[in-house]
XYZ file of C-alpha atoms in Angstrom:
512
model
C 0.000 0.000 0.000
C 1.696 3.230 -0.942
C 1.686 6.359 1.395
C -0.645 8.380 0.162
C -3.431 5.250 -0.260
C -2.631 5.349 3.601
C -2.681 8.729 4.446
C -6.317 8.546 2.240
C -7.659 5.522 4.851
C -6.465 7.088 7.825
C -8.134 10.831 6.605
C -11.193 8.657 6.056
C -11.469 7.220 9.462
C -11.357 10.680 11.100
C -14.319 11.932 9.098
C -16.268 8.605 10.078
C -18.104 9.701 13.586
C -18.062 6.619 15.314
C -14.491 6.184 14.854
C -13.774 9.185 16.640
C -16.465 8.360 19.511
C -14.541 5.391 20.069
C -11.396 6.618 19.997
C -12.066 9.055 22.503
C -13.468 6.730 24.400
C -10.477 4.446 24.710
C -7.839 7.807 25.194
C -10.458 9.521 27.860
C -12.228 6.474 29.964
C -8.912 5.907 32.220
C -8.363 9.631 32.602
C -11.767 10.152 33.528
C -11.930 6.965 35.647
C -8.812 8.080 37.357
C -10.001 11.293 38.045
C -13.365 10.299 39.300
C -11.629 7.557 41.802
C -9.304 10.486 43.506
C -12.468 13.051 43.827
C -13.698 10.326 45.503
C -10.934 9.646 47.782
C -11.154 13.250 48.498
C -15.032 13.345 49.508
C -14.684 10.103 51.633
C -12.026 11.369 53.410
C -14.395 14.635 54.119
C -16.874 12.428 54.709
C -14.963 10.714 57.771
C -13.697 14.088 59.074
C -17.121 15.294 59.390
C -18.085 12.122 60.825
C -15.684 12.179 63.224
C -16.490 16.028 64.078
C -20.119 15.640 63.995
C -19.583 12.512 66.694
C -17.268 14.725 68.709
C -20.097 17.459 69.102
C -22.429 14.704 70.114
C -20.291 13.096 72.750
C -19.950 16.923 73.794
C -23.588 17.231 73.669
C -24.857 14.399 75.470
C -22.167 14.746 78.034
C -23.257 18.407 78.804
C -26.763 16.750 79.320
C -25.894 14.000 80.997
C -24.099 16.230 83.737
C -27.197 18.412 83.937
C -28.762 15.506 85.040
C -27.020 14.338 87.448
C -28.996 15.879 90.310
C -32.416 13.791 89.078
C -33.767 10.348 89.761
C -36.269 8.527 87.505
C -38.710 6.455 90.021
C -41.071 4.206 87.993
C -43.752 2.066 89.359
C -45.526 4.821 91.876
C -49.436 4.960 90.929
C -51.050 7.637 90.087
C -53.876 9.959 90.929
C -55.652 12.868 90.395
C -54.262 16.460 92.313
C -51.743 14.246 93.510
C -48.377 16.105 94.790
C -45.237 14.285 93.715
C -42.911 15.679 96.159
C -44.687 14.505 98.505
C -44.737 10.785 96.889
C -40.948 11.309 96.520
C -40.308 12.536 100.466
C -42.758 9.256 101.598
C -40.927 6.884 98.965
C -37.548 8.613 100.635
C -38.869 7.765 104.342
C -39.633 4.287 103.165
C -36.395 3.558 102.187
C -34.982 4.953 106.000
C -33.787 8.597 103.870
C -34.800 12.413 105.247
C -35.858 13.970 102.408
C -37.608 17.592 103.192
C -39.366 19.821 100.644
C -36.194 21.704 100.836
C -33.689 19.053 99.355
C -36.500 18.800 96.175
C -35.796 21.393 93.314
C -38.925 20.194 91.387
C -40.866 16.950 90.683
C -43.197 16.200 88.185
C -44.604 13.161 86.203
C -42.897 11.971 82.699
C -45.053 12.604 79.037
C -48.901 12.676 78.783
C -51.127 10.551 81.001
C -51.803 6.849 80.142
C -54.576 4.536 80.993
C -52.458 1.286 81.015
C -49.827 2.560 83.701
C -48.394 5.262 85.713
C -46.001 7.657 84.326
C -42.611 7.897 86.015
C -41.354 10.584 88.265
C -38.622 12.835 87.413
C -37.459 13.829 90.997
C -34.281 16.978 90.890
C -32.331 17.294 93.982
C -30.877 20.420 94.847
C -27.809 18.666 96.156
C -26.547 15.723 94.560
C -25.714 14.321 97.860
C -29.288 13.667 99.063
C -29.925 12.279 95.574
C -27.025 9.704 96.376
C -28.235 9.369 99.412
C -31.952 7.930 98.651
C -30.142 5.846 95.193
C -27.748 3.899 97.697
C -31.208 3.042 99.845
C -33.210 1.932 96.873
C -32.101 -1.567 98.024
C -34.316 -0.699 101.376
C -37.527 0.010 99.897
C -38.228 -4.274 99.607
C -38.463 -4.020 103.056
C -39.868 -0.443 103.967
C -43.399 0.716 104.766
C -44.744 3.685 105.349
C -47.378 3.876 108.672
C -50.899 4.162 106.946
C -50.331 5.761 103.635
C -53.302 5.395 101.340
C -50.154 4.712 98.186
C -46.725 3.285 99.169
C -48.296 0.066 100.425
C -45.903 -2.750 100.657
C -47.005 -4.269 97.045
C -46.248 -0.796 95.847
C -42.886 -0.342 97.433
C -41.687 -4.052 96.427
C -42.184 -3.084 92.635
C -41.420 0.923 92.320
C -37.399 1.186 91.086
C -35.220 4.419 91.501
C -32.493 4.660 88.811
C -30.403 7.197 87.606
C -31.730 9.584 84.461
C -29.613 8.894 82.045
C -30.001 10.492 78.254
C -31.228 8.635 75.486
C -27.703 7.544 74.206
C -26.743 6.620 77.764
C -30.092 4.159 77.944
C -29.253 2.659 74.391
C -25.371 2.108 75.420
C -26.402 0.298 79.077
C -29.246 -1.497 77.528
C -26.618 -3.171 74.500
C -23.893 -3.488 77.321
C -26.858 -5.670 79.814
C -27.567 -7.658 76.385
C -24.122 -8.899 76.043
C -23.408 -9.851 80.034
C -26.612 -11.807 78.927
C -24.887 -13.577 76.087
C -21.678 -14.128 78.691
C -19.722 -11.638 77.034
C -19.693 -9.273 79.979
C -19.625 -10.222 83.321
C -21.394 -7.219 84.853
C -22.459 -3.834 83.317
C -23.691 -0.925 86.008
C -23.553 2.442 86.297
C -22.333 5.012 88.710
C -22.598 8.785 88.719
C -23.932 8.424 85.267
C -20.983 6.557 84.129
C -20.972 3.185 82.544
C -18.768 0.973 83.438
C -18.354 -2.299 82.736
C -16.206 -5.817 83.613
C -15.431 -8.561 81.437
C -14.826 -11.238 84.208
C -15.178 -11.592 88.225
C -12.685 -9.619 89.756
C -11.352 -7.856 86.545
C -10.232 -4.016 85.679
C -13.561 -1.864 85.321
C -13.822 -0.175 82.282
C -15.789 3.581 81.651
C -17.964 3.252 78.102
C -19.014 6.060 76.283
C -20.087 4.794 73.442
C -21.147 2.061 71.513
C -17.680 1.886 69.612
C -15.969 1.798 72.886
C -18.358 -1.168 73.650
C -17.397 -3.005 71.000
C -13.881 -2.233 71.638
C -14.238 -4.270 74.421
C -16.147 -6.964 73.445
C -15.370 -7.239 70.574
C -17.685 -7.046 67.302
C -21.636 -8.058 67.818
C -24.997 -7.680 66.144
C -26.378 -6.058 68.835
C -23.617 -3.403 68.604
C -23.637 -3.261 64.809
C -27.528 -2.997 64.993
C -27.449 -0.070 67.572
C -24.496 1.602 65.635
C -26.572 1.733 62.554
C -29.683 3.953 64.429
C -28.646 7.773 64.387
C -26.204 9.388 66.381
C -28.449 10.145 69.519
C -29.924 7.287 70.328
C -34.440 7.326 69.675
C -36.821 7.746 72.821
C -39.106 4.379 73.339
C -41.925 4.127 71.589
C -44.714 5.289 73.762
C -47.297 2.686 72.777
C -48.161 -0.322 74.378
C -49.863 -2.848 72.419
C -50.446 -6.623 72.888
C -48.608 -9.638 71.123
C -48.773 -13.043 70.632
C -48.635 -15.278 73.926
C -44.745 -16.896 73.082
C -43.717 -13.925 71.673
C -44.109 -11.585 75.139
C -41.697 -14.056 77.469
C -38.574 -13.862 75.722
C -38.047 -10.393 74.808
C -39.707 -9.296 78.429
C -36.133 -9.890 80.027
C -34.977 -7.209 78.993
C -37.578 -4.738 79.509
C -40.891 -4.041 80.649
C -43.659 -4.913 78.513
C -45.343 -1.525 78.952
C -42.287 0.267 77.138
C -42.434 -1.566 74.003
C -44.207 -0.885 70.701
C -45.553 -4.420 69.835
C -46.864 -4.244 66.480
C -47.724 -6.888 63.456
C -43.934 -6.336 62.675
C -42.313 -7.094 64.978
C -41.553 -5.914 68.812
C -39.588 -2.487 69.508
C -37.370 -2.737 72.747
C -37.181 1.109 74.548
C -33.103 2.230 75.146
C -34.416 2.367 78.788
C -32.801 -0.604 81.430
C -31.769 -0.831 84.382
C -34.068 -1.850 87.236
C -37.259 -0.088 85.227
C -36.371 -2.782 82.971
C -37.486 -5.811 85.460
C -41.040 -7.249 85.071
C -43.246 -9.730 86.604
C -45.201 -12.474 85.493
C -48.061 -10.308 86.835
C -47.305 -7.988 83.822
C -46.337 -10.263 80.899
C -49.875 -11.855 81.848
C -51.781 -8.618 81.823
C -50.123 -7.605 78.587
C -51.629 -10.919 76.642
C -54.558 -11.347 78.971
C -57.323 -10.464 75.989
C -55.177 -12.871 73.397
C -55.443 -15.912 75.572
C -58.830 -15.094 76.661
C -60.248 -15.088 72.970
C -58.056 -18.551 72.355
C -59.973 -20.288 75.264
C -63.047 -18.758 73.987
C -62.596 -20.498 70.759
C -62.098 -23.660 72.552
C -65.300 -23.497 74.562
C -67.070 -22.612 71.096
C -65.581 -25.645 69.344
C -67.541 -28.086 72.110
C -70.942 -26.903 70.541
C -71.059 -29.071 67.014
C -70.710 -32.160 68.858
C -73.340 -31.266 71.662
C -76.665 -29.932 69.070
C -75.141 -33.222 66.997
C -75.741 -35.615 70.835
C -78.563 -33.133 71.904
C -80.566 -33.721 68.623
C -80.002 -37.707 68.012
C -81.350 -37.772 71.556
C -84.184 -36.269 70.648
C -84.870 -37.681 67.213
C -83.617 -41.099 67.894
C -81.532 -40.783 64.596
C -77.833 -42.104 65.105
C -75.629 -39.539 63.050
C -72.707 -41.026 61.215
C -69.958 -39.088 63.261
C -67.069 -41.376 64.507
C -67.063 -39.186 67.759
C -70.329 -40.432 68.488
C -70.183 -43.953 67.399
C -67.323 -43.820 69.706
C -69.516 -42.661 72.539
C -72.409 -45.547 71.904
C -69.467 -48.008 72.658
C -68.234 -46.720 75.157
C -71.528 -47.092 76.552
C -72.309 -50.195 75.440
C -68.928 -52.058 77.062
C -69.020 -49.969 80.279
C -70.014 -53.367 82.326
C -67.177 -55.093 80.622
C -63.461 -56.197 82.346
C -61.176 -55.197 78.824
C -61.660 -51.640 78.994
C -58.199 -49.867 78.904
C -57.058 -47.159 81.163
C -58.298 -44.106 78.489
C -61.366 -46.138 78.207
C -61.862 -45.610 82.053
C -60.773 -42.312 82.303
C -62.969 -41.561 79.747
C -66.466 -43.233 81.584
C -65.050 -41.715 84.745
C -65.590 -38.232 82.676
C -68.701 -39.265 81.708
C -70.203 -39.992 85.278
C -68.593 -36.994 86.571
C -70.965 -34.676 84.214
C -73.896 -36.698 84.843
C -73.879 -36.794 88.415
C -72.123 -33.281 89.732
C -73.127 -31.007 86.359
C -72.006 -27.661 86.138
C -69.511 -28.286 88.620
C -68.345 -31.478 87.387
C -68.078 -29.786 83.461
C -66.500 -27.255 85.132
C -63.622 -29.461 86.725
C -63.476 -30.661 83.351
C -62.682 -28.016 81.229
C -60.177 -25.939 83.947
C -57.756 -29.182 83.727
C -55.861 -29.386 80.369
C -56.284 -32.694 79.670
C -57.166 -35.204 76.524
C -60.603 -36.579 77.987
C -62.782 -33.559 77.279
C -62.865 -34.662 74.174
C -66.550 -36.543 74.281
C -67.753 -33.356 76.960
C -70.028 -32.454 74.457
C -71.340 -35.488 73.137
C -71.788 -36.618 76.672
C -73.612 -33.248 77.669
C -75.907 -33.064 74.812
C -76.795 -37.261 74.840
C -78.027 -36.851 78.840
C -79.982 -33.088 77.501
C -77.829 -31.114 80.201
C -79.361 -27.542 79.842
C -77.556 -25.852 77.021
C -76.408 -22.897 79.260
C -75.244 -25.183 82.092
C -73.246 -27.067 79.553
C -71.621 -23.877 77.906
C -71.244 -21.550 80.505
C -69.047 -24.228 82.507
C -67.014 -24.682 79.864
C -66.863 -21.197 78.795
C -65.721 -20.265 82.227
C -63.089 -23.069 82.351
C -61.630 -22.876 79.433
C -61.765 -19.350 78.523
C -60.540 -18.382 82.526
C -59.366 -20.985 84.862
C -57.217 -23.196 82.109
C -56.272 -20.180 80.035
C -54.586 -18.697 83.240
C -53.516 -21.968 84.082
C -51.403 -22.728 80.143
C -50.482 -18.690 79.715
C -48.444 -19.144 82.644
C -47.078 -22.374 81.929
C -46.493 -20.750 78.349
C -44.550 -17.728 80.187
C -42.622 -19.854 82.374
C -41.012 -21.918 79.799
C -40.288 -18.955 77.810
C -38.070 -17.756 80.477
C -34.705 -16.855 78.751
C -32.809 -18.011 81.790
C -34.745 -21.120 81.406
C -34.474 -21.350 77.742
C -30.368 -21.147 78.015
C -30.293 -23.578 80.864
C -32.329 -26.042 78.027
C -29.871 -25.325 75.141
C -27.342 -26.137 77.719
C -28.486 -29.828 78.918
C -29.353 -30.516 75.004
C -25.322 -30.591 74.136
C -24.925 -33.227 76.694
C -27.624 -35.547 75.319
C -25.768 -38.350 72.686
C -25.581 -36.289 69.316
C -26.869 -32.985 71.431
C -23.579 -30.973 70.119
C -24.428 -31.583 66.649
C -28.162 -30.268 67.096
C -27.468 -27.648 69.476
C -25.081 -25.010 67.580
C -28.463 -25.017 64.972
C -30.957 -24.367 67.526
C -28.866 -21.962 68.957
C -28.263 -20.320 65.750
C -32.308 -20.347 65.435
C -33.156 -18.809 68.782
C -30.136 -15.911 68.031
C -31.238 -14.976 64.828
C -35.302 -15.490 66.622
C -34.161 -12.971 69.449
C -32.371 -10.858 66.934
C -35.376 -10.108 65.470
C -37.640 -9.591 68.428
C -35.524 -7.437 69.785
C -35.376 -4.287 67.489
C -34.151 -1.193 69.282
C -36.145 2.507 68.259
C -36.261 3.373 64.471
C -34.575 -0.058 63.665
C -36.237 -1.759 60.830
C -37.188 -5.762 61.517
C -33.751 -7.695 60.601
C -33.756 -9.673 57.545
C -31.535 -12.891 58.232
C -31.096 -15.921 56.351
C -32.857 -19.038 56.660
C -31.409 -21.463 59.137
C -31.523 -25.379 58.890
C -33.729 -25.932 61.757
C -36.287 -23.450 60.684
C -36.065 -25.020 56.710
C -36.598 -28.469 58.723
C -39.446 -27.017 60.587
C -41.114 -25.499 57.706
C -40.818 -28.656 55.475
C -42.443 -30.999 58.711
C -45.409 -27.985 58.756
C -46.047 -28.806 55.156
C -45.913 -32.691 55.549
C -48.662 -31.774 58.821
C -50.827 -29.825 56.371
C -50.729 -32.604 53.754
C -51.489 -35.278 55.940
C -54.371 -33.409 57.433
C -55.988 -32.950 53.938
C -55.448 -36.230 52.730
C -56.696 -37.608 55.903
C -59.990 -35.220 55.704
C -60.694 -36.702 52.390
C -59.926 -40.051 53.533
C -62.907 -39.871 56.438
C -65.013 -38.258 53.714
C -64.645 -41.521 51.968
C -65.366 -43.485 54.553
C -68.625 -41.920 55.590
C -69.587 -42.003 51.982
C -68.950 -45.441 51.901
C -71.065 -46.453 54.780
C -73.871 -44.384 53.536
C -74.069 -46.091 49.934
C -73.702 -49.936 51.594
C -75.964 -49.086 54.511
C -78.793 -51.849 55.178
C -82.083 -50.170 52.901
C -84.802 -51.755 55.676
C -82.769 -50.623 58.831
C -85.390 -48.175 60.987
C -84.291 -44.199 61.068
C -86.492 -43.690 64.302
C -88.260 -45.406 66.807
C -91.805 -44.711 67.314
């Protein structure tokens, strides 16, 4: 090719456009990449400066308000009434717990956020001198065992469950509550606070260490998702959620260690656990129960409502002298008709032994019935409607033993075992059971990633984890229980059609 055939191809290729876009391209992409990359650099290393500035002015922030603060108690657990006068529930609550407290010693008191129906507000309480505020926190511990000479309030139920901590700010909750969650996990061996301060050990007997903040939690600890999940909220920590609402039975227990139900925002998503702890965070059983009391009630009301079918079904072949084809009730009729006989097995005497009872005692014998959680209730209703027991007699016993005496009886059964204490010591015995350390790293796994989710701190969204094992086992045994229960459904619905088409044509419906 001679030079000017060349000098023709190459002028050619700079009038065509898309030559030049793409040579352009390939001479500008790594300059503009390269640029691009080191303005980058430059923001992100803003970025962290103003990050680090912005969580030096908060530190400085919350420590100014923390120190303003340290003059006031937070007492939660007084009750409340109208034109009450708060110092003087704060100088009682003082006496109580063997402390002079004068009007004096009080700069102000006053209740905490709008009134609520479900439970009284706390008590912000400023001392003038911080000394008498040390003073009545060091005798908290004596208010289990003070009483206060004929005083309409601080009775000794009252005293026993009213707690005096220090007020801490909303970054100062968030940080103590994280730092009690990990002495629960056995990653800290105590976490406290004094003067404001948090301090913290990591084993009996060991250096105490002042926290801060979060990342000087985690310096100690070491990296967590309770950390990582508080770090991602904002800077100052959000108040609790105000609202109380109500949640499934199982699903109160295990987050209720770690704070009281009041302070949470249960909703269909998922349960919100306040910054607050400390001893505001302790419950009772009392108040789990109260907080799921409607739940359960409704649950044993469905029971007592599922006894009906089978007693109109008894009631009305009574009546009619027609024999329904239910298996229930052919179950019943021999029952009856082998009660005289030697063979009967122990459920078949249990179950006659039901059967007398409601004949004999009635209401109270249905009654004792349906307040004990146990399999033989089973034919209660074909037994009440066959002998025509009064249709109120029949359901108001049951109503009122299901729905109240063995719903109290199961929620608190339910509550217990839910106990986290009791739920580690469980995980703990299954490892020493033959092939228990294979199953329990799963099902711990499970109840971590369960808790994890229960317990979302404020203005956390619910935790999206992966699915474990255990749960893809349990799902997959759920399905196989639905399966069955269809296919068994349709199996009985066979079987009744069956006996109807090969039933005897002459046999008698009723008796005359």
């Amino acid at each position: 090719m001679h030079q000017d055939d060349i000098k023709n191809s190459v002028a050619q290729c700079f009038e065509d456009d898309g030559f030049i876009a793409r040579l352009r391209e390939k001479l500008l992409a790594p300059i503009i990449s390269q640029c691009v990359a080191e303005a980058l650099q430059t923001r992100d290393r803003e970025i962290e400066q103003l990050r680090a500035q912005l969580s030096a002015a908060q530190n400085d922030v919350d420590s100014l308000e923390q120190y303003s603060r340290r003059n006031s108690l937070m007492i939660t657990g007084l009750p409340e009434s109208a034109r009450e006068s708060t110092d003087a529930l704060v100088i009682d609550l003082a006496k109580a717990a063997g402390v002079t407290v004068t009007v004096a010693d009080l700069d102000r008191s006053h209740r905490v956020g709008p009134p609520r129906r479900d439970r009284p507000r706390q008590i912000i309480a400023k001392f003038v001198a911080f000394n008498k505020r040390q003073e009545l926190l060091e005798a908290r511990t004596n208010l289990r065992a003070g009483r206060v000479q004929q005083h309409p309030i601080l009775t000794q139920q009252v005293l026993a469950n009213t707690y005096i901590a220090e007020n801490l700010t909303k970054r100062n909750q968030l940080i103590l509550f994280v730092a009690r969650q990990l002495r629960r996990k056995g990653k800290l061996h105590s976490a406290w606070t004094n003067n404001c301060v948090i301090k913290v050990r990591t084993r009996e007997g060991g250096p105490t260490t002042k926290i801060n903040s979060l990342t000087g939690l985690r310096d100690v600890v070491g990296d967590d998702p309770d950390i990582r999940s508080a770090l991602q909220q904002t800077g100052v920590a959000a108040a609790p959620a105000p609202g109380a609402g109500r949640a499934p039975i199982a699903r109160v227990p295990e987050p209720a260690a770690a704070r009281r139900p009041a302070e949470g925002d249960t909703t269909v998503t998922g349960i919100v656990c306040p910054a607050e702890a400390g001893p505001a965070a302790h419950i009772t059983m009392w108040s789990v129960m109260s907080k799921v009391r409607l739940e359960a009630f409704m649950w044993g009301a469905g029971t007592a409502l599922g006894e009906l079918p089978p007693y109109f079904m008894a009631r009305a072949a009574r009546l009619s002298g027609v024999q329904p084809d239910d298996e229930d009730f052919e179950e019943f009729e021999e029952l009856r008709k082998k009660k005289n006989a030697g063979d009967l097995s122990l459920l078949d005497r249990a179950k006659l032994g039901v059967e007398r009872l409601v004949e004999r005692v009635g209401f109270f014998g249905i009654l004792a019935c349906a307040s004990i959680p146990n399999p033989l209730f089973d034919l209660a209703g074909i037994t009440c409607g066959h002998f025509l027991v009064p249709f109120w007699t029949f359901f108001g016993a049951t109503l009122i033993g299901k729905a109240v005496i063995k719903m109290h009886i199961q929620k608190m059964f339910v509550i217990i075992t839910f106990n986290e204490h009791l739920v580690e010591t469980a995980v703990e015995l299954l490892g020493r059971l033959p092939l228990g350390d294979k199953v329990q790293g799963p099902f711990k796994d499970l109840l971590d990633k369960q808790k994890e989710k229960l317990h979302r701190k404020p203005g956390q969204g619910v935790a999206q984890s992966s699915e474990s094992l255990l749960s893809a086992i349990f799902e997959k045994v759920i399905i196989i229980m639905v399966v069955y229960f269809v296919v068994s459904i349709v199996n009985s619905m066979a079987q009744s059609y069956h006996k109807r088409l090969h039933r005897p044509k002459g046999r008698k419906v009723a008796k005359d």
